[in-house]
Amino acid sequence: MSDIRIDVLYTKNDEWVKVENDIATIGITDYAQSHLGDIVFVEPCEEGQEIKKNDVLTTVESVKSAADIYSPISGVVTEFNASIDEEADIMNKEPFDGGWICKMKITNPDDLKDLLSPDQYRAAKVD
Amino acid sequence: MEKLFLTPLYDEHTKLGANMIPFAGFKMPIVYTSMIEEHMAVRDHAGIFDVSHMGEIEITGKDALAFTDYLIANRLSDANDGDIKYSPLLYSDGGEVDDLLAYKIDSEHVLLVVNASNVDKDFDHILSVKESRPDLECKIVNISSEWGQVAFQGPKAEDVLQKIASGDLSQLKVFTFTKMDVAGVQTVISRTGYTGEDGFEILAKNTSITTVWSAILKAGSTEGVLPCGLGSRDTLRFEAFLWLYGNDIDKTTNPIEAGQGFAVKLDKDFVGAETCRKAKENGITRKLVGFEIEGKMIPRHGYIIYSDGKEIGQVTSGSFCPKTQKVCAVGYIKKELSKIGTKVTIKVRSKDVSATIVKKPFYKGTSGRSDRR
C-alpha cells in the first residue's frame, strides 16, 4: 500500500501540494512514483515562469516512459528542486520529502478548493 | 476487456509482489522491486525471468530440416543435433515476420522458439509457406500452451544452476541445448539468452516449471540472484544491442539493414531471399545504428533524427542504460550518414538533443552477440 501523507493536498492525477502562506510546494505521490518506476530525469522548470492550472509543469522520465506532470494550481515558479536535477531517483525514494519538484507562488488561491483531502485521495485510490 | 492468459508462474509473481501488466495477451511481471536493481543483478550476479509467454512451434517429419531451411533466413541443415540458430523469419518481400531461435533436435525434428506477441501470426505464416511447398513432407504443430520457460542469465548463472542440475553445464556450449534434470524435473536447457550475459533458457512442461523457478531462486539466494521482470529484460537486451521485434525490426525492415546479415544465408533458397540478395548487391539505403545521447532526455520509439535540419531517420528504441549510466538510442538512418562518430540531432518532444553514432553493443557482457550464429 502506498504512503499517503496527511499534511498535504492531492490531485486525482497523483500530485501533492503543500501550502505554506502563499507558497505551494508540488510533488508526485508515492503511488505515482511506484507506477512510474525508476525515475532517471526530470525536466527542470524555470524560475519566474508563470504556469496556469493544468499546464504541463514538467516531464518525468522513468526507465520505461515519459510522463507529463500537470500543474495542480496556477502560480509563478520560485524554485526548482536542484536535488532532483542531480539525482532524479530521490523522487522514488522520498516522493513527499527530498523528492519535491518545485515551489510556486500561488496566484489564484481558489484553485486550492479543487484539491483533494488526504481522505478523499485515499478513497480515490481504492478502486 | 480481453481475457489475459496466465503463465504457470503467475502465483509466484504475485507472491513476490510483482507489478503485473498485460503483454502479448498474458499477464506478465514488468518489475518486482526496481528495474535498475534487476538489471544490475543480471550484469553483476544473475537474474531469473519468466518467459513462459514465448511461443514454441514444432516441425517434424522426413523433410523437417529442408523445410526449415526454406522457411528461415539462417541454415539449420548443416547444424549438429543439439545446435541452435538465431534467425529472422521473413515474408516473401523480405520484411520481417519475427526473429526466432531454431533448435535442431534431430534430422526429423525442429523446434522454433518465437516471440510471444507473434505466435499466431508466425504459425499462420509457417502454414502458408508449407502450402506453397507440398513437395516437402513435414508436420507443423503449435505447442506453445504446453510449455513453460525461464531464462536464467548472468555471470553467476552457471555456478548457481550447477548446484541443482543433473549434468555438467560447463560442457554446454553457447548456442547449443541438451536434455537435463533441474531440481528433479525434466528440462531442455540451452545456453542462450537475451541480455548480453552468459546464461541459460530452460524449457519445462507447464506442470513442472514452478519447481525449476523456485529451486533456482533458492539456490541463488546467497548469490545475489533476483527475479527480474520484462522491464529489465528490455533494458538488458537494449544495452546489449539485441533487436526487439515490433520496435527495431518489423514487416517494413529487412535483415540486411537491421544488421542481421550474419544470420542470412544467401547461398540457399528461402522465403524473402530475393530482397536480401538485392540489398547485398545494390547496397542498403538505411542502416540500424546506435547513438549515445548528450544529457538525460530519453529518445523513444518513433522520434525523428535530423542532420543539418533535414530528417534522416527514426529512433526505434531508446533507454537509460543502467550499467553504463548513459542514455542511448537505436534507429535507422541514411546509409551515407551511418559512420561511427557522426553527430546528429534527435527531437525529444519539443527539444533538440545532440547524439553521436557509437559502436555497438552499448555494453558487452559475458556473452557476446558474435556468438549469436
Short mmCIF file of N, CA and C in Angstrom, two decimals, chain B residues 2 8 153 164 237 252 265 331 346 364:
data_model
loop_
_atom_site.label_atom_id
_atom_site.label_comp_id
_atom_site.label_asym_id
_atom_site.label_seq_id
_atom_site.Cartn_x
_atom_site.Cartn_y
_atom_site.Cartn_z
N GLU B 2 -10.28 -7.86 -23.01
CA GLU B 2 -9.82 -9.16 -23.49
C GLU B 2 -9.30 -10.00 -22.32
N PRO B 8 2.24 -20.39 -16.03
CA PRO B 8 2.19 -21.29 -14.86
C PRO B 8 2.84 -20.66 -13.62
N GLN B 153 20.00 -15.76 -16.31
CA GLN B 153 21.05 -15.03 -17.02
C GLN B 153 21.97 -14.30 -16.05
N ILE B 164 21.94 -27.55 -8.91
CA ILE B 164 20.68 -28.31 -8.96
C ILE B 164 20.47 -29.01 -10.30
N ARG B 237 18.44 -6.19 -22.95
CA ARG B 237 18.59 -6.51 -24.38
C ARG B 237 19.01 -5.24 -25.13
N THR B 252 8.33 -3.91 -42.15
CA THR B 252 8.86 -2.89 -43.07
C THR B 252 10.39 -2.87 -43.12
N LYS B 265 21.60 -16.60 -44.92
CA LYS B 265 22.46 -17.42 -45.79
C LYS B 265 21.97 -17.31 -47.23
N GLY B 331 18.38 3.38 -33.97
CA GLY B 331 17.45 3.82 -35.00
C GLY B 331 18.02 3.61 -36.38
N ILE B 346 18.41 14.66 -32.35
CA ILE B 346 17.16 13.90 -32.21
C ILE B 346 16.15 14.80 -31.51
N LYS B 364 29.17 -4.72 -23.56
CA LYS B 364 29.46 -6.10 -23.89
C LYS B 364 29.53 -6.91 -22.61
#
